[in-house]
Coordinates of C-alpha atoms in Angstrom, one line a residue:
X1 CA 30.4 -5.2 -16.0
X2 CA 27.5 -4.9 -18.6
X3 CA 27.0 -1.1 -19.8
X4 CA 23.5 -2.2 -20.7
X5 CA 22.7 -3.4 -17.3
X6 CA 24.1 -0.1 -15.9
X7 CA 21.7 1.7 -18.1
X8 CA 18.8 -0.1 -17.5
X9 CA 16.4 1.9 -15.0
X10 CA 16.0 1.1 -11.8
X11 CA 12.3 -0.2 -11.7
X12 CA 9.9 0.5 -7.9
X13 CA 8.1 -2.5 -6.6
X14 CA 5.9 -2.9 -3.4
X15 CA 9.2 -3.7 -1.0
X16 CA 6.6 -5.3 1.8
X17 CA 5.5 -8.1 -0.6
X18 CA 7.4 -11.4 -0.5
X19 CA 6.8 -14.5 -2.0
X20 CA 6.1 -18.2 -0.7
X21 CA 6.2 -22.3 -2.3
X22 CA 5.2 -23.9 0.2
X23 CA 1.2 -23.3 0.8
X24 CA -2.0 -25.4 0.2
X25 CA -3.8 -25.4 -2.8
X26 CA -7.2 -23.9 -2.7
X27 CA -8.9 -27.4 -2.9
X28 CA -7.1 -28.7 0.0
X29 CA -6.6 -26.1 2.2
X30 CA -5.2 -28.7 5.1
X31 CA -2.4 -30.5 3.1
X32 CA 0.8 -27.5 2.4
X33 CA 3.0 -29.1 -0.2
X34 CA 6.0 -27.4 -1.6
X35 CA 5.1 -25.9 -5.5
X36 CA 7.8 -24.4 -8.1
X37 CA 8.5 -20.9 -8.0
X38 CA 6.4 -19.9 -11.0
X39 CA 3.2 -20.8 -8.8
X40 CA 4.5 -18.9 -5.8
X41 CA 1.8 -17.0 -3.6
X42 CA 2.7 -13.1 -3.0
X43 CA 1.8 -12.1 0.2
X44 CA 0.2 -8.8 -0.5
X45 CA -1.9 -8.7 2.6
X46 CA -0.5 -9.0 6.8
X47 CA -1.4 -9.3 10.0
X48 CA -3.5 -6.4 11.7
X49 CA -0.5 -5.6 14.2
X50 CA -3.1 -2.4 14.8
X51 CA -5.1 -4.8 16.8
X52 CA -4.3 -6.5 20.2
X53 CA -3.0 -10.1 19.1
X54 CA -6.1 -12.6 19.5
X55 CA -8.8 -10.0 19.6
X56 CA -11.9 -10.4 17.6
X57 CA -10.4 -7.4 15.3
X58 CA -7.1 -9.3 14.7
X59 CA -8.5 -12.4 14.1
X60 CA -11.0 -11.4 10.7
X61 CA -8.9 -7.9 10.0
X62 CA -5.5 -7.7 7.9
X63 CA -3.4 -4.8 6.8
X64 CA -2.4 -4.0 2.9
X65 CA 1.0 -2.1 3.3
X66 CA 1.5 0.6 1.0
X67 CA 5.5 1.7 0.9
X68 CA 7.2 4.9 1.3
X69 CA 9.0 6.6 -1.7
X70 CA 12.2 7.4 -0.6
X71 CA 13.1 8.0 -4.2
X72 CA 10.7 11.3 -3.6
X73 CA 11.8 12.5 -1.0
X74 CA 14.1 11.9 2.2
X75 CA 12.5 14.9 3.9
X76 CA 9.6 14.0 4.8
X77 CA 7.0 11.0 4.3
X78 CA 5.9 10.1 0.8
X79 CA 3.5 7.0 0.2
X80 CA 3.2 5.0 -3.2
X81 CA 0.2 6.6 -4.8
X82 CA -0.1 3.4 -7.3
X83 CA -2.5 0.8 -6.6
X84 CA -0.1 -1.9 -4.9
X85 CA -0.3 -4.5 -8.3
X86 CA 0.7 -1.7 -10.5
X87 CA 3.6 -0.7 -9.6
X88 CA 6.2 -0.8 -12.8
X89 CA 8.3 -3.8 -10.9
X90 CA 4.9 -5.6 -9.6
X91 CA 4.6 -9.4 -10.8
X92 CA 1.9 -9.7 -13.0
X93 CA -0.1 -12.6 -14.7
X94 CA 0.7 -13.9 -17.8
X95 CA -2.5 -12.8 -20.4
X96 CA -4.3 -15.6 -21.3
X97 CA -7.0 -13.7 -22.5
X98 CA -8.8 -15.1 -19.4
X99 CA -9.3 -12.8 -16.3
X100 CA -9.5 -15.8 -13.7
X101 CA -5.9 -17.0 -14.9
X102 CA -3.4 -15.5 -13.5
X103 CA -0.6 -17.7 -14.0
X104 CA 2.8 -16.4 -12.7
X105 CA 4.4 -14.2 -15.1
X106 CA 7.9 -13.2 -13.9
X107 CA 7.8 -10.2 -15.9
X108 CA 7.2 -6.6 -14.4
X109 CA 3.9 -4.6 -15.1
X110 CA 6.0 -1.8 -17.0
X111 CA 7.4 -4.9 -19.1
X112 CA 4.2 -6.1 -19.6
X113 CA 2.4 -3.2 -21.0
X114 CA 5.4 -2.6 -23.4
X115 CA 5.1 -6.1 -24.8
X116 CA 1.1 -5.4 -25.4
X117 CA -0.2 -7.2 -22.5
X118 CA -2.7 -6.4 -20.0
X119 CA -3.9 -3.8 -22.4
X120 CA -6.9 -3.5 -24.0
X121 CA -7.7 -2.5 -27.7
X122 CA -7.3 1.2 -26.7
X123 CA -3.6 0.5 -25.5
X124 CA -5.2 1.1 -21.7
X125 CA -3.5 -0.7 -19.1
X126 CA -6.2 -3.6 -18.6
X127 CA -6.5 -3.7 -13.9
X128 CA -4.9 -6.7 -12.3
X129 CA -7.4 -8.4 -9.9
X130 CA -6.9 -10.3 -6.4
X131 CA -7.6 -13.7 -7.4
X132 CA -7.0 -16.4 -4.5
X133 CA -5.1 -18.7 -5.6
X134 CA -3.8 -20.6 -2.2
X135 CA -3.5 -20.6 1.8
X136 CA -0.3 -20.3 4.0
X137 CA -0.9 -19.5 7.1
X138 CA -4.4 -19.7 7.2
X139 CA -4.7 -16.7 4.5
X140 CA -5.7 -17.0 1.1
X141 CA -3.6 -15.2 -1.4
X142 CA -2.9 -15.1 -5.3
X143 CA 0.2 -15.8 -7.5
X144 CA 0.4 -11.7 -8.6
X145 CA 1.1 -8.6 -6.8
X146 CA -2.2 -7.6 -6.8
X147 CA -3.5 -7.1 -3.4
X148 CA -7.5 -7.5 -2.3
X149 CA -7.4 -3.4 -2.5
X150 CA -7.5 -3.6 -6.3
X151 CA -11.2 -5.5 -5.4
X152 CA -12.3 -2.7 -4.0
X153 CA -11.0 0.4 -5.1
X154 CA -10.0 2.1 -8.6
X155 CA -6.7 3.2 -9.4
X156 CA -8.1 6.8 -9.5
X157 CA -9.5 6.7 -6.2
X158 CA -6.3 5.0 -4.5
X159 CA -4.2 8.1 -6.1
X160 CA -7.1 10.7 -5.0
X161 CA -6.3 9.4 -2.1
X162 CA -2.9 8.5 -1.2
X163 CA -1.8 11.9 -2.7
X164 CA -4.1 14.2 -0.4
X165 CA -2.4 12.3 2.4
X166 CA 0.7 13.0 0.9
X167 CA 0.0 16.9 0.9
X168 CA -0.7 17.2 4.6
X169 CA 2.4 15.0 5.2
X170 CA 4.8 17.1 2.9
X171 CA 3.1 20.3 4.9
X172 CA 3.4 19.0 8.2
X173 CA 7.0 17.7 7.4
X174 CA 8.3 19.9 5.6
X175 CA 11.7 21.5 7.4
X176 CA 11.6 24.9 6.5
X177 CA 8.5 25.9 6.1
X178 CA 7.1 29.4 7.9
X179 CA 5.2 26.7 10.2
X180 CA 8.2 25.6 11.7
X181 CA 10.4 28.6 12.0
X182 CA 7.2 30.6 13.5
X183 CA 7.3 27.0 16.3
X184 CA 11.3 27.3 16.8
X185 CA 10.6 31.0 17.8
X186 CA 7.8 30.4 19.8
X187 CA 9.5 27.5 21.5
X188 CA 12.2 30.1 22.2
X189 CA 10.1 32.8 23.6
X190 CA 7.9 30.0 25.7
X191 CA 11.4 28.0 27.2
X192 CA 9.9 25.3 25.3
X193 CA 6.6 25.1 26.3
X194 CA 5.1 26.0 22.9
X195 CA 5.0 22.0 21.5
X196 CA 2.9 21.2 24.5
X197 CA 0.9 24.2 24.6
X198 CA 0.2 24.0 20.5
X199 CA -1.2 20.3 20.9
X200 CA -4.2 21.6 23.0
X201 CA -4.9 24.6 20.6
X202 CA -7.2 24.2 17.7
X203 CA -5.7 25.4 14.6
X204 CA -2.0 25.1 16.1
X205 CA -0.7 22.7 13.7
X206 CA -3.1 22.5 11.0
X207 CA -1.5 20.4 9.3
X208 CA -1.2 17.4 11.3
X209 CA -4.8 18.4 11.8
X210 CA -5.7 18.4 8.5
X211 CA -4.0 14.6 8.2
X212 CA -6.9 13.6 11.2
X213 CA -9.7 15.1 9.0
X214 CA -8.3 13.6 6.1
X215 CA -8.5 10.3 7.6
X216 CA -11.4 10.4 9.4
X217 CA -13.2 11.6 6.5
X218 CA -11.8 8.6 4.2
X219 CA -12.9 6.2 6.9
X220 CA -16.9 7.8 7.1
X221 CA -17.2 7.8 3.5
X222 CA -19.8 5.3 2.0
X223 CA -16.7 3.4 -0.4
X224 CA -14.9 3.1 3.0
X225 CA -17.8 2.0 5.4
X226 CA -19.5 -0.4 2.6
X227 CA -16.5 -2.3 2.6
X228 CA -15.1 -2.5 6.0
X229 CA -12.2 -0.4 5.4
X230 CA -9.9 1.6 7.3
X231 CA -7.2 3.8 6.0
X232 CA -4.8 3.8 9.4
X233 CA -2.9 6.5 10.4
X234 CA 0.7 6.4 9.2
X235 CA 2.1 7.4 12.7
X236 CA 0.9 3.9 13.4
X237 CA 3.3 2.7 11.4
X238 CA 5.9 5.0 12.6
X239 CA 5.3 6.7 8.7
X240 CA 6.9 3.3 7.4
X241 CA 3.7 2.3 5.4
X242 CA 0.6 3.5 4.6
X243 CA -1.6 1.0 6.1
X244 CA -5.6 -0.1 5.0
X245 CA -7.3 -2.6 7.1
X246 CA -9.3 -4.5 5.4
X247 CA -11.5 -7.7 5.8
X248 CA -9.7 -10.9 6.2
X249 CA -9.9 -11.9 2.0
X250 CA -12.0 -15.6 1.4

């Protein structure tokens, strides 16, 4: 076995993304035709499986998945708090020194910036867009793994965040924390009546509580409302993904 390819790190990617050949080109949305791997489509964007199946919300809605980092921690639920297109393993464009080309690069963002691309003359990492580039499935969707969130918000304001959501998560998760002994011996002392009577009590468990105001207040903010998007509960997703619905992307 190479030592080298022991050595080399082990790089994180968006694990929902997959890629697809056969799709229509842009200019004939109606005729699929197979293309080579280096102009694959990523799907970055899914169904709205939040929505009953046919509804008016299913049918203009999809969901950007944002994955769990296991490599965090196994304890309790920990979301990506990079920009899905960023990640060090996400497939990039190859710079043209044109921001509408974004022919299929099969090298990895982290490579990318090491070998001076995507950077500008300051060395900073230059944003990947969501350019459409084809249409499977009735979906448009680029060659990159930039999703349509990188249209509409900043890398800063995806980590602001993904990261508060991470807080309440890691509080309300967290095995041995003075929360959860204080509900074992309450439990105990209530025959097990305590869960049930600490969901109808304000304050009980702040923080799944502070998760909700979290949420809520993400999806009443102006950047949220101006955009039609909706940061989804990651119960939803059985704590899976970290789901945003956004408009179906033209």
């Amino acid at each position: 076995m190479d030592s080298d390819a022991v050595d080399d790190p082990v790089l994180f990617f968006n694990y929902h993304e997959f890629s697809e050949t056969f799709y229509a080109d842009l200019g004939a949305p109606g005729a699929p035709r197979e293309h080579p791997e280096t102009e694959a489509l990523v799907i970055t964007h899914f169904p709205n499986v939040h929505a009953p199946r046919g509804s008016q919300l299913y049918r203009t809605t999809r969901v950007v998945r944002v994955p769990r980092r296991f490599d965090i921690s196994m304890h309790y639920p920990n979301f990506s708090e990079q920009l899905p297109g960023l990640e060090p393993a996400a497939i990039v464009a190859e710079d043209k020194g044109d921001s509408n080309d974004d022919s299929r690069s099969m090298m990895s963002f982290a490579d990318a910036l090491a070998a001076g691309q995507h950077a500008d003359g300051a060395g900073k990492a230059r944003l990947p867009r969501f350019i459409p580039r084809g249409v499977h499935d009735g979906q448009v969707f680029g060659c990159t793994s930039a999703s349509p969130l990188s249209n509409m918000l900043t890398p800063e304001q995806f980590q602001q965040i993904v990261h508060e959501v991470n807080v309440h998560l890691e509080r309300e998760f967290r095995a041995l924390s003075w929360r959860n002994w204080a509900g074992i011996l309450l439990s105990v002392l209530t025959f097990g009546l305590w869960p049930w009577v600490a969901k109808h009590l304000r304050g009980a468990a702040p923080g799944q509580s502070g998760l909700d105001a979290c949420i809520e207040r993400c999806n009443a903010s102006p950047l949220f409302m101006q955009q039609h998007l909706v940061l989804l509960h990651p119960r939803d997703s059985a704590y899976l993904s970290l789901d945003f619905q956004i408009a179906s992307p033209t």
